[in-house]
Amino acid sequence: MTETCRPRRSVLYVPASNDKALAKISSLACDAVIIDLEDAVAPADKVFAREKLADIFAHRANLRCEMVVRINPLSSEWGAKDLLAAARCEPDAILLPKVDTPRDVLEAGDVLDDNFSPDEVKLWAMIETPKALLNIGPIAELGRDPASRLVCFVAGTNDLVKDTGILATPDRRYLTPWLMQMVLAARAGGLDLLDGVFNDFRDLDAFARECTEAAAMGFDGKSLIHPAQTDAANRAFAPSAEAVAEARAVKEAFALAENAGKQVIALNGKMLERLHLAQAEKLLAKAAASGARQRDMPAGHDRNAPQE
């Protein structure tokens, strides 16, 4: 998790041009919403969708989830104006598609700096091209520099399948090496990492299995295309009660007076190092953030509201 330890278990794409979907945001249990100006918006509606951003964020006080805007690629005819419009709304983050090199992130950050966007406006980067995978180490290193604003990677699995020509199997066997490469890079850069979307939103059992596998691989959450996928993602990416209890025991053991200053201790027949304490503290922070998000949900929220 990033330094703010915000839960990002479930991150839902909502088209900026879809009023019905936008109206449901306040009732959803997802941790974050991505207001999408890119793939979910037809070319003829791009300008209209961008112009709606100001109105969407004018009602932000009623929203409890993290709010992100995905712009069109900066190399496109819409990207530069999208970035400026998004910056004026001061979202929690702006998601950059088609990131190929560190320069793509740095240039977007320069625009935010030049337009006096608060430091709280962060950048997320889509990892969805072969070139991004080849450059993923240097891109991820930007996460160690707060000035870059980069805090999160989002796997663009559909685009990777399309651009590489691999077979998209249910077990994602041909994608898995690249997904694990993303995990390594994100951890090296101190970034959060979201898995790609699951396209068949009606098959919730298969979706839940993919979430469980992604959590085991080290992802922090899942990007969603339908609100009905929220609960399974929240369950899969939240620490289990057993893991929380074990982490709490590790922290309490290191806090004992007789263990003060020790680099290695014994607990229940296992040898624990300070790195295990750091892991325990990270897990407890993640569990606390997820629990706080759940408590913040209004009574009677609609977990499975259809996205029309």
PDB file of C-alpha atoms in Angstrom:
ATOM      1  CA  MET A   1       0.000   0.000   0.000  1.00  0.00           C
ATOM      2  CA  THR A   2       1.040   3.570  -0.490  1.00  0.00           C
ATOM      3  CA  GLU A   3       1.864   5.869   2.404  1.00  0.00           C
ATOM      4  CA  THR A   4      -1.743   6.984   2.815  1.00  0.00           C
ATOM      5  CA  CYS A   5      -2.802   3.316   2.987  1.00  0.00           C
ATOM      6  CA  ARG A   6      -6.017   3.871   1.105  1.00  0.00           C
ATOM      7  CA  PRO A   7      -7.898   0.664   0.337  1.00  0.00           C
ATOM      8  CA  ARG A   8      -8.087   0.017  -3.393  1.00  0.00           C
ATOM      9  CA  ARG A   9      -9.641  -3.434  -3.344  1.00  0.00           C
ATOM     10  CA  SER A  10     -12.394  -2.558  -5.805  1.00  0.00           C
ATOM     11  CA  VAL A  11     -11.987   0.178  -8.419  1.00  0.00           C
ATOM     12  CA  LEU A  12     -14.949   0.694 -10.748  1.00  0.00           C
ATOM     13  CA  TYR A  13     -14.835   2.292 -14.186  1.00  0.00           C
ATOM     14  CA  VAL A  14     -17.797   4.621 -14.750  1.00  0.00           C
ATOM     15  CA  PRO A  15     -18.243   6.298 -18.166  1.00  0.00           C
ATOM     16  CA  ALA A  16     -18.294  10.073 -17.836  1.00  0.00           C
ATOM     17  CA  SER A  17     -21.038  10.152 -20.463  1.00  0.00           C
ATOM     18  CA  ASN A  18     -23.421   7.799 -18.604  1.00  0.00           C
ATOM     19  CA  ASP A  19     -25.709   9.806 -16.317  1.00  0.00           C
ATOM     20  CA  LYS A  20     -27.472   6.741 -14.891  1.00  0.00           C
ATOM     21  CA  ALA A  21     -24.196   5.146 -13.848  1.00  0.00           C
ATOM     22  CA  LEU A  22     -22.857   8.396 -12.425  1.00  0.00           C
ATOM     23  CA  ALA A  23     -25.963   8.849 -10.281  1.00  0.00           C
ATOM     24  CA  LYS A  24     -25.308   5.553  -8.511  1.00  0.00           C
ATOM     25  CA  ILE A  25     -21.759   6.304  -7.337  1.00  0.00           C
ATOM     26  CA  SER A  26     -22.734   7.478  -3.856  1.00  0.00           C
ATOM     27  CA  SER A  27     -24.554   4.201  -3.154  1.00  0.00           C
ATOM     28  CA  LEU A  28     -21.744   1.846  -4.173  1.00  0.00           C
ATOM     29  CA  ALA A  29     -19.375  -0.067  -1.894  1.00  0.00           C
ATOM     30  CA  CYS A  30     -16.322   0.143  -4.156  1.00  0.00           C
ATOM     31  CA  ASP A  31     -13.195   1.735  -2.739  1.00  0.00           C
ATOM     32  CA  ALA A  32     -12.579   3.928  -5.762  1.00  0.00           C
ATOM     33  CA  VAL A  33     -14.305   5.079  -8.929  1.00  0.00           C
ATOM     34  CA  ILE A  34     -12.568   5.908 -12.194  1.00  0.00           C
ATOM     35  CA  ILE A  35     -14.520   8.472 -14.197  1.00  0.00           C
ATOM     36  CA  ASP A  36     -13.626   7.300 -17.666  1.00  0.00           C
ATOM     37  CA  LEU A  37     -13.055   9.615 -20.619  1.00  0.00           C
ATOM     38  CA  GLU A  38     -11.220   7.002 -22.664  1.00  0.00           C
ATOM     39  CA  ASP A  39     -12.344   3.496 -23.650  1.00  0.00           C
ATOM     40  CA  ALA A  40     -15.898   3.782 -22.299  1.00  0.00           C
ATOM     41  CA  VAL A  41     -16.655   6.931 -24.303  1.00  0.00           C
ATOM     42  CA  ALA A  42     -17.249   6.973 -28.059  1.00  0.00           C
ATOM     43  CA  PRO A  43     -15.157   9.440 -30.099  1.00  0.00           C
ATOM     44  CA  ALA A  44     -18.222  11.550 -30.882  1.00  0.00           C
ATOM     45  CA  ASP A  45     -18.906  11.951 -27.152  1.00  0.00           C
ATOM     46  CA  LYS A  46     -15.373  12.742 -25.977  1.00  0.00           C
ATOM     47  CA  VAL A  47     -15.803  16.511 -25.687  1.00  0.00           C
ATOM     48  CA  PHE A  48     -19.239  16.172 -24.085  1.00  0.00           C
ATOM     49  CA  ALA A  49     -17.843  13.734 -21.506  1.00  0.00           C
ATOM     50  CA  ARG A  50     -14.955  16.051 -20.667  1.00  0.00           C
ATOM     51  CA  GLU A  51     -17.314  18.972 -20.162  1.00  0.00           C
ATOM     52  CA  LYS A  52     -19.296  16.928 -17.644  1.00  0.00           C
ATOM     53  CA  LEU A  53     -16.333  16.564 -15.286  1.00  0.00           C
ATOM     54  CA  ALA A  54     -16.919  19.859 -13.511  1.00  0.00           C
ATOM     55  CA  ASP A  55     -20.497  18.939 -12.679  1.00  0.00           C
ATOM     56  CA  ILE A  56     -19.513  15.449 -11.538  1.00  0.00           C
ATOM     57  CA  PHE A  57     -16.937  16.800  -9.116  1.00  0.00           C
ATOM     58  CA  ALA A  58     -19.202  19.613  -7.935  1.00  0.00           C
ATOM     59  CA  HIS A  59     -21.098  16.914  -6.013  1.00  0.00           C
ATOM     60  CA  ARG A  60     -17.987  15.220  -4.686  1.00  0.00           C
ATOM     61  CA  ALA A  61     -18.766  16.089  -1.056  1.00  0.00           C
ATOM     62  CA  ASN A  62     -21.487  13.428  -1.120  1.00  0.00           C
ATOM     63  CA  LEU A  63     -19.068  10.707  -2.237  1.00  0.00           C
ATOM     64  CA  ARG A  64     -17.067   8.522   0.137  1.00  0.00           C
ATOM     65  CA  CYS A  65     -14.914   6.677  -2.385  1.00  0.00           C
ATOM     66  CA  GLU A  66     -11.633   7.753  -3.947  1.00  0.00           C
ATOM     67  CA  MET A  67     -12.286   9.633  -7.194  1.00  0.00           C
ATOM     68  CA  VAL A  68     -10.001   9.177 -10.205  1.00  0.00           C
ATOM     69  CA  VAL A  69     -10.270  10.435 -13.797  1.00  0.00           C
ATOM     70  CA  ARG A  70      -8.946   8.398 -16.719  1.00  0.00           C
ATOM     71  CA  ILE A  71      -8.055  10.731 -19.547  1.00  0.00           C
ATOM     72  CA  ASN A  72      -7.384   9.906 -23.173  1.00  0.00           C
ATOM     73  CA  PRO A  73      -3.736   9.369 -24.186  1.00  0.00           C
ATOM     74  CA  LEU A  74      -1.794  12.616 -24.222  1.00  0.00           C
ATOM     75  CA  SER A  75      -0.755  11.796 -27.786  1.00  0.00           C
ATOM     76  CA  SER A  76      -4.404  11.807 -28.897  1.00  0.00           C
ATOM     77  CA  GLU A  77      -6.425  14.823 -30.014  1.00  0.00           C
ATOM     78  CA  TRP A  78      -8.290  14.842 -26.676  1.00  0.00           C
ATOM     79  CA  GLY A  79      -5.560  14.039 -24.157  1.00  0.00           C
ATOM     80  CA  ALA A  80      -4.065  17.468 -23.419  1.00  0.00           C
ATOM     81  CA  LYS A  81      -7.445  19.114 -22.843  1.00  0.00           C
ATOM     82  CA  ASP A  82      -8.593  16.120 -20.800  1.00  0.00           C
ATOM     83  CA  LEU A  83      -5.613  16.512 -18.493  1.00  0.00           C
ATOM     84  CA  LEU A  84      -6.263  20.216 -17.935  1.00  0.00           C
ATOM     85  CA  ALA A  85      -9.980  19.658 -17.332  1.00  0.00           C
ATOM     86  CA  ALA A  86      -9.268  16.840 -14.890  1.00  0.00           C
ATOM     87  CA  ALA A  87      -6.654  18.914 -13.076  1.00  0.00           C
ATOM     88  CA  ARG A  88      -9.156  21.724 -12.512  1.00  0.00           C
ATOM     89  CA  CYS A  89     -11.464  19.254 -10.733  1.00  0.00           C
ATOM     90  CA  GLU A  90      -8.677  18.233  -8.317  1.00  0.00           C
ATOM     91  CA  PRO A  91      -9.492  14.499  -8.232  1.00  0.00           C
ATOM     92  CA  ASP A  92      -7.623  12.132  -5.966  1.00  0.00           C
ATOM     93  CA  ALA A  93      -5.746  10.947  -9.034  1.00  0.00           C
ATOM     94  CA  ILE A  94      -5.573  11.080 -12.814  1.00  0.00           C
ATOM     95  CA  LEU A  95      -5.122   7.768 -14.612  1.00  0.00           C
ATOM     96  CA  LEU A  96      -2.808   7.951 -17.614  1.00  0.00           C
ATOM     97  CA  PRO A  97      -3.452   5.388 -20.378  1.00  0.00           C
ATOM     98  CA  LYS A  98      -0.878   4.061 -22.830  1.00  0.00           C
ATOM     99  CA  VAL A  99       2.096   4.893 -20.610  1.00  0.00           C
ATOM    100  CA  ASP A 100       5.199   3.626 -22.413  1.00  0.00           C
ATOM    101  CA  THR A 101       8.113   5.360 -20.668  1.00  0.00           C
ATOM    102  CA  PRO A 102       8.844   7.376 -17.518  1.00  0.00           C
ATOM    103  CA  ARG A 103       8.657  10.507 -19.652  1.00  0.00           C
ATOM    104  CA  ASP A 104       4.912   9.989 -20.152  1.00  0.00           C
ATOM    105  CA  VAL A 105       4.375  10.254 -16.400  1.00  0.00           C
ATOM    106  CA  LEU A 106       6.826  13.107 -15.919  1.00  0.00           C
ATOM    107  CA  GLU A 107       5.254  15.203 -18.671  1.00  0.00           C
ATOM    108  CA  ALA A 108       1.803  14.805 -17.137  1.00  0.00           C
ATOM    109  CA  GLY A 109       3.225  15.749 -13.758  1.00  0.00           C
ATOM    110  CA  ASP A 110       4.825  18.846 -15.252  1.00  0.00           C
ATOM    111  CA  VAL A 111       1.432  19.951 -16.565  1.00  0.00           C
ATOM    112  CA  LEU A 112      -0.089  19.528 -13.109  1.00  0.00           C
ATOM    113  CA  ASP A 113       2.778  21.470 -11.531  1.00  0.00           C
ATOM    114  CA  ASP A 114       2.550  24.257 -14.100  1.00  0.00           C
ATOM    115  CA  ASN A 115      -1.175  24.604 -13.401  1.00  0.00           C
ATOM    116  CA  PHE A 116      -0.665  24.646  -9.617  1.00  0.00           C
ATOM    117  CA  SER A 117      -2.525  21.399  -8.960  1.00  0.00           C
ATOM    118  CA  PRO A 118      -2.244  20.453  -5.274  1.00  0.00           C
ATOM    119  CA  ASP A 119       0.251  17.761  -4.365  1.00  0.00           C
ATOM    120  CA  GLU A 120      -2.724  15.634  -3.298  1.00  0.00           C
ATOM    121  CA  VAL A 121      -3.637  15.132  -6.970  1.00  0.00           C
ATOM    122  CA  LYS A 122      -1.729  11.948  -7.779  1.00  0.00           C
ATOM    123  CA  LEU A 123      -1.029  10.025 -10.972  1.00  0.00           C
ATOM    124  CA  TRP A 124      -1.909   6.430 -11.799  1.00  0.00           C
ATOM    125  CA  ALA A 125      -0.426   4.693 -14.840  1.00  0.00           C
ATOM    126  CA  MET A 126      -1.938   2.044 -17.100  1.00  0.00           C
ATOM    127  CA  ILE A 127       0.495  -0.766 -17.905  1.00  0.00           C
ATOM    128  CA  GLU A 128      -1.082  -1.999 -21.127  1.00  0.00           C
ATOM    129  CA  THR A 129       1.504  -1.961 -23.898  1.00  0.00           C
ATOM    130  CA  PRO A 130       4.514  -4.156 -24.715  1.00  0.00           C
ATOM    131  CA  LYS A 131       6.736  -1.088 -24.484  1.00  0.00           C
ATOM    132  CA  ALA A 132       5.452  -0.337 -20.982  1.00  0.00           C
ATOM    133  CA  LEU A 133       6.433  -3.825 -19.865  1.00  0.00           C
ATOM    134  CA  LEU A 134       9.901  -3.401 -21.325  1.00  0.00           C
ATOM    135  CA  ASN A 135      10.276  -0.099 -19.440  1.00  0.00           C
ATOM    136  CA  ILE A 136       8.375  -1.024 -16.299  1.00  0.00           C
ATOM    137  CA  GLY A 137      11.376  -0.854 -13.957  1.00  0.00           C
ATOM    138  CA  PRO A 138      12.261   2.777 -14.687  1.00  0.00           C
ATOM    139  CA  ILE A 139       8.575   3.737 -14.708  1.00  0.00           C
ATOM    140  CA  ALA A 140       8.055   2.159 -11.290  1.00  0.00           C
ATOM    141  CA  GLU A 141      11.131   3.903  -9.861  1.00  0.00           C
ATOM    142  CA  LEU A 142       9.215   7.184 -10.178  1.00  0.00           C
ATOM    143  CA  GLY A 143       7.139   5.973  -7.247  1.00  0.00           C
ATOM    144  CA  ARG A 144      10.120   6.589  -4.969  1.00  0.00           C
ATOM    145  CA  ASP A 145      10.079  10.284  -5.882  1.00  0.00           C
ATOM    146  CA  PRO A 146       7.045  12.088  -4.427  1.00  0.00           C
ATOM    147  CA  ALA A 147       7.530  14.880  -6.957  1.00  0.00           C
ATOM    148  CA  SER A 148       6.473  12.494  -9.738  1.00  0.00           C
ATOM    149  CA  ARG A 149       3.021  12.070  -8.101  1.00  0.00           C
ATOM    150  CA  LEU A 150       2.947   8.422  -9.252  1.00  0.00           C
ATOM    151  CA  VAL A 151       1.270   6.121  -6.698  1.00  0.00           C
ATOM    152  CA  CYS A 152      -0.459   3.297  -8.578  1.00  0.00           C
ATOM    153  CA  PHE A 153      -0.195   0.954 -11.556  1.00  0.00           C
ATOM    154  CA  VAL A 154      -3.296  -0.446 -13.298  1.00  0.00           C
ATOM    155  CA  ALA A 155      -2.906  -3.546 -15.453  1.00  0.00           C
ATOM    156  CA  GLY A 156      -4.491  -3.124 -18.873  1.00  0.00           C
ATOM    157  CA  THR A 157      -4.875  -6.812 -19.610  1.00  0.00           C
ATOM    158  CA  ASN A 158      -7.281  -6.483 -22.541  1.00  0.00           C
ATOM    159  CA  ASP A 159      -4.874  -4.230 -24.421  1.00  0.00           C
ATOM    160  CA  LEU A 160      -1.920  -6.484 -23.640  1.00  0.00           C
ATOM    161  CA  VAL A 161      -3.796  -9.465 -25.059  1.00  0.00           C
ATOM    162  CA  LYS A 162      -4.726  -7.473 -28.161  1.00  0.00           C
ATOM    163  CA  ASP A 163      -1.287  -5.990 -28.778  1.00  0.00           C
ATOM    164  CA  THR A 164       0.700  -9.183 -28.207  1.00  0.00           C
ATOM    165  CA  GLY A 165      -1.650 -11.684 -29.833  1.00  0.00           C
ATOM    166  CA  ILE A 166      -1.486 -14.164 -26.957  1.00  0.00           C
ATOM    167  CA  LEU A 167      -4.419 -16.456 -26.279  1.00  0.00           C
ATOM    168  CA  ALA A 168      -6.673 -15.216 -23.473  1.00  0.00           C
ATOM    169  CA  THR A 169      -7.280 -18.413 -21.493  1.00  0.00           C
ATOM    170  CA  PRO A 170      -9.445 -18.581 -18.339  1.00  0.00           C
ATOM    171  CA  ASP A 171      -6.374 -19.305 -16.197  1.00  0.00           C
ATOM    172  CA  ARG A 172      -4.420 -16.406 -17.774  1.00  0.00           C
ATOM    173  CA  ARG A 173      -1.407 -18.692 -18.178  1.00  0.00           C
ATOM    174  CA  TYR A 174       0.169 -16.557 -20.911  1.00  0.00           C
ATOM    175  CA  LEU A 175      -0.476 -13.295 -19.093  1.00  0.00           C
ATOM    176  CA  THR A 176       0.789 -14.443 -15.705  1.00  0.00           C
ATOM    177  CA  PRO A 177       4.519 -13.820 -16.326  1.00  0.00           C
ATOM    178  CA  TRP A 178       3.780 -10.198 -17.200  1.00  0.00           C
ATOM    179  CA  LEU A 179       1.415  -9.783 -14.262  1.00  0.00           C
ATOM    180  CA  MET A 180       4.136 -10.997 -11.901  1.00  0.00           C
ATOM    181  CA  GLN A 181       6.565  -8.599 -13.571  1.00  0.00           C
ATOM    182  CA  MET A 182       4.139  -5.806 -12.677  1.00  0.00           C
ATOM    183  CA  VAL A 183       4.020  -6.994  -9.072  1.00  0.00           C
ATOM    184  CA  LEU A 184       7.814  -6.926  -8.776  1.00  0.00           C
ATOM    185  CA  ALA A 185       8.084  -3.481 -10.342  1.00  0.00           C
ATOM    186  CA  ALA A 186       5.277  -2.020  -8.239  1.00  0.00           C
ATOM    187  CA  ARG A 187       6.842  -3.292  -5.022  1.00  0.00           C
ATOM    188  CA  ALA A 188      10.252  -1.970  -6.049  1.00  0.00           C
ATOM    189  CA  GLY A 189       8.696   1.440  -6.634  1.00  0.00           C
ATOM    190  CA  GLY A 190       6.461   1.454  -3.565  1.00  0.00           C
ATOM    191  CA  LEU A 191       3.334   1.587  -5.728  1.00  0.00           C
ATOM    192  CA  ASP A 192      -0.119   0.102  -5.375  1.00  0.00           C
ATOM    193  CA  LEU A 193      -1.123  -2.292  -8.141  1.00  0.00           C
ATOM    194  CA  LEU A 194      -4.562  -3.096  -9.558  1.00  0.00           C
ATOM    195  CA  ASP A 195      -5.375  -6.144 -11.643  1.00  0.00           C
ATOM    196  CA  GLY A 196      -7.116  -5.769 -14.998  1.00  0.00           C
ATOM    197  CA  VAL A 197     -10.824  -6.106 -15.635  1.00  0.00           C
ATOM    198  CA  PHE A 198     -12.797  -9.352 -15.930  1.00  0.00           C
ATOM    199  CA  ASN A 199     -14.963  -9.023 -19.014  1.00  0.00           C
ATOM    200  CA  ASP A 200     -17.882 -11.376 -18.254  1.00  0.00           C
ATOM    201  CA  PHE A 201     -19.564  -9.486 -15.416  1.00  0.00           C
ATOM    202  CA  ARG A 202     -22.330 -12.100 -15.249  1.00  0.00           C
ATOM    203  CA  ASP A 203     -19.937 -14.900 -14.239  1.00  0.00           C
ATOM    204  CA  LEU A 204     -19.344 -13.852 -10.646  1.00  0.00           C
ATOM    205  CA  ASP A 205     -17.904 -17.221  -9.614  1.00  0.00           C
ATOM    206  CA  ALA A 206     -15.132 -17.027 -12.188  1.00  0.00           C
ATOM    207  CA  PHE A 207     -14.572 -13.397 -11.290  1.00  0.00           C
ATOM    208  CA  ALA A 208     -14.200 -14.291  -7.601  1.00  0.00           C
ATOM    209  CA  ARG A 209     -11.635 -16.969  -8.491  1.00  0.00           C
ATOM    210  CA  GLU A 210      -9.614 -14.488 -10.518  1.00  0.00           C
ATOM    211  CA  CYS A 211      -9.696 -12.012  -7.623  1.00  0.00           C
ATOM    212  CA  THR A 212      -8.465 -14.671  -5.200  1.00  0.00           C
ATOM    213  CA  GLU A 213      -5.618 -15.571  -7.560  1.00  0.00           C
ATOM    214  CA  ALA A 214      -4.680 -11.921  -8.079  1.00  0.00           C
ATOM    215  CA  ALA A 215      -4.594 -11.311  -4.327  1.00  0.00           C
ATOM    216  CA  ALA A 216      -2.314 -14.340  -3.922  1.00  0.00           C
ATOM    217  CA  MET A 217      -0.065 -12.920  -6.653  1.00  0.00           C
ATOM    218  CA  GLY A 218       0.355  -9.702  -4.689  1.00  0.00           C
ATOM    219  CA  PHE A 219      -2.114  -7.301  -6.296  1.00  0.00           C
ATOM    220  CA  ASP A 220      -3.795  -4.722  -4.049  1.00  0.00           C
ATOM    221  CA  GLY A 221      -7.142  -4.729  -5.834  1.00  0.00           C
ATOM    222  CA  LYS A 222      -9.094  -5.235  -9.013  1.00  0.00           C
ATOM    223  CA  SER A 223     -10.441  -2.858 -11.636  1.00  0.00           C
ATOM    224  CA  LEU A 224     -14.138  -3.484 -12.267  1.00  0.00           C
ATOM    225  CA  ILE A 225     -16.585  -2.956 -15.114  1.00  0.00           C
ATOM    226  CA  HIS A 226     -19.802  -3.575 -13.137  1.00  0.00           C
ATOM    227  CA  PRO A 227     -20.917  -2.828  -9.556  1.00  0.00           C
ATOM    228  CA  ALA A 228     -21.994  -6.460  -9.099  1.00  0.00           C
ATOM    229  CA  GLN A 229     -18.281  -7.363  -8.991  1.00  0.00           C
ATOM    230  CA  THR A 230     -17.608  -5.176  -5.945  1.00  0.00           C
ATOM    231  CA  ASP A 231     -18.312  -7.560  -3.083  1.00  0.00           C
ATOM    232  CA  ALA A 232     -16.122 -10.362  -4.410  1.00  0.00           C
ATOM    233  CA  ALA A 233     -13.208  -7.952  -4.922  1.00  0.00           C
ATOM    234  CA  ASN A 234     -13.603  -6.453  -1.461  1.00  0.00           C
ATOM    235  CA  ARG A 235     -13.561  -9.901   0.122  1.00  0.00           C
ATOM    236  CA  ALA A 236     -10.612 -11.209  -1.874  1.00  0.00           C
ATOM    237  CA  PHE A 237      -8.309  -8.246  -1.309  1.00  0.00           C
ATOM    238  CA  ALA A 238      -9.114  -7.604   2.359  1.00  0.00           C
ATOM    239  CA  PRO A 239      -6.837  -9.341   4.893  1.00  0.00           C
ATOM    240  CA  SER A 240      -8.500 -12.368   6.444  1.00  0.00           C
ATOM    241  CA  ALA A 241      -9.336 -12.477  10.147  1.00  0.00           C
ATOM    242  CA  GLU A 242      -6.649 -15.133  10.607  1.00  0.00           C
ATOM    243  CA  ALA A 243      -4.014 -13.015   8.890  1.00  0.00           C
ATOM    244  CA  VAL A 244      -4.946  -9.986  10.989  1.00  0.00           C
ATOM    245  CA  ALA A 245      -4.728 -12.005  14.204  1.00  0.00           C
ATOM    246  CA  GLU A 246      -1.318 -13.365  13.224  1.00  0.00           C
ATOM    247  CA  ALA A 247      -0.038  -9.904  12.290  1.00  0.00           C
ATOM    248  CA  ARG A 248      -1.272  -8.483  15.579  1.00  0.00           C
ATOM    249  CA  ALA A 249       0.531 -11.249  17.481  1.00  0.00           C
ATOM    250  CA  VAL A 250       3.773 -10.479  15.645  1.00  0.00           C
ATOM    251  CA  LYS A 251       3.503  -6.782  16.443  1.00  0.00           C
ATOM    252  CA  GLU A 252       2.718  -7.427  20.100  1.00  0.00           C
ATOM    253  CA  ALA A 253       5.634  -9.857  20.395  1.00  0.00           C
ATOM    254  CA  PHE A 254       8.137  -7.324  19.086  1.00  0.00           C
ATOM    255  CA  ALA A 255       6.674  -4.727  21.458  1.00  0.00           C
ATOM    256  CA  LEU A 256       7.465  -6.795  24.577  1.00  0.00           C
ATOM    257  CA  ALA A 257      10.129  -5.281  26.805  1.00  0.00           C
ATOM    258  CA  GLU A 258      12.313  -8.394  26.606  1.00  0.00           C
ATOM    259  CA  ASN A 259      12.386  -8.105  22.807  1.00  0.00           C
ATOM    260  CA  ALA A 260      13.313  -4.424  22.670  1.00  0.00           C
ATOM    261  CA  GLY A 261      16.062  -3.886  20.126  1.00  0.00           C
ATOM    262  CA  LYS A 262      16.166  -7.520  19.016  1.00  0.00           C
ATOM    263  CA  GLN A 263      16.461  -8.221  15.327  1.00  0.00           C
ATOM    264  CA  VAL A 264      15.210 -11.785  15.611  1.00  0.00           C
ATOM    265  CA  ILE A 265      12.688 -13.272  18.049  1.00  0.00           C
ATOM    266  CA  ALA A 266      10.814 -16.553  18.477  1.00  0.00           C
ATOM    267  CA  LEU A 267       7.018 -16.799  18.381  1.00  0.00           C
ATOM    268  CA  ASN A 268       5.034 -20.029  18.454  1.00  0.00           C
ATOM    269  CA  GLY A 269       8.036 -22.022  17.320  1.00  0.00           C
ATOM    270  CA  LYS A 270       8.907 -19.697  14.431  1.00  0.00           C
ATOM    271  CA  MET A 271      11.827 -17.343  14.010  1.00  0.00           C
ATOM    272  CA  LEU A 272      10.741 -13.814  13.143  1.00  0.00           C
ATOM    273  CA  GLU A 273      12.876 -10.968  11.808  1.00  0.00           C
ATOM    274  CA  ARG A 274      12.198  -7.245  11.695  1.00  0.00           C
ATOM    275  CA  LEU A 275      11.026  -7.669   8.116  1.00  0.00           C
ATOM    276  CA  HIS A 276       8.153  -9.786   9.461  1.00  0.00           C
ATOM    277  CA  LEU A 277       7.249  -6.927  11.787  1.00  0.00           C
ATOM    278  CA  ALA A 278       7.180  -4.532   8.830  1.00  0.00           C
ATOM    279  CA  GLN A 279       4.935  -6.949   6.919  1.00  0.00           C
ATOM    280  CA  ALA A 280       2.635  -7.277   9.934  1.00  0.00           C
ATOM    281  CA  GLU A 281       2.341  -3.521  10.358  1.00  0.00           C
ATOM    282  CA  LYS A 282       1.557  -3.090   6.663  1.00  0.00           C
ATOM    283  CA  LEU A 283      -1.151  -5.741   6.790  1.00  0.00           C
ATOM    284  CA  LEU A 284      -2.710  -4.222   9.912  1.00  0.00           C
ATOM    285  CA  ALA A 285      -2.768  -0.786   8.284  1.00  0.00           C
ATOM    286  CA  LYS A 286      -4.443  -2.264   5.222  1.00  0.00           C
ATOM    287  CA  ALA A 287      -7.020  -4.052   7.365  1.00  0.00           C
ATOM    288  CA  ALA A 288      -7.742  -0.872   9.317  1.00  0.00           C
ATOM    289  CA  ALA A 289      -8.190   1.142   6.125  1.00  0.00           C
ATOM    290  CA  SER A 290     -10.520  -1.479   4.632  1.00  0.00           C
ATOM    291  CA  GLY A 291     -12.552  -1.616   7.834  1.00  0.00           C
ATOM    292  CA  ALA A 292     -12.839   2.156   7.963  1.00  0.00           C
ATOM    293  CA  ARG A 293     -14.063   2.207   4.379  1.00  0.00           C
ATOM    294  CA  GLN A 294     -16.737  -0.377   5.216  1.00  0.00           C
ATOM    295  CA  ARG A 295     -17.929   1.636   8.236  1.00  0.00           C
ATOM    296  CA  ASP A 296     -18.178   4.745   6.082  1.00  0.00           C
ATOM    297  CA  MET A 297     -20.733   3.158   3.754  1.00  0.00           C
ATOM    298  CA  PRO A 298     -24.230   4.590   4.207  1.00  0.00           C
ATOM    299  CA  ALA A 299     -26.979   2.302   5.459  1.00  0.00           C
ATOM    300  CA  GLY A 300     -28.806   0.544   2.651  1.00  0.00           C
ATOM    301  CA  HIS A 301     -26.111   1.134   0.036  1.00  0.00           C
ATOM    302  CA  ASP A 302     -26.700  -0.702  -3.214  1.00  0.00           C
ATOM    303  CA  ARG A 303     -23.916  -3.246  -3.639  1.00  0.00           C
ATOM    304  CA  ASN A 304     -25.202  -4.600  -6.930  1.00  0.00           C
ATOM    305  CA  ALA A 305     -26.757  -1.607  -8.612  1.00  0.00           C
ATOM    306  CA  PRO A 306     -26.727  -2.185 -12.354  1.00  0.00           C
ATOM    307  CA  GLN A 307     -24.484   0.012 -14.453  1.00  0.00           C
ATOM    308  CA  GLU A 308     -26.534   0.948 -17.472  1.00  0.00           C
TER     309      GLU A 308
END
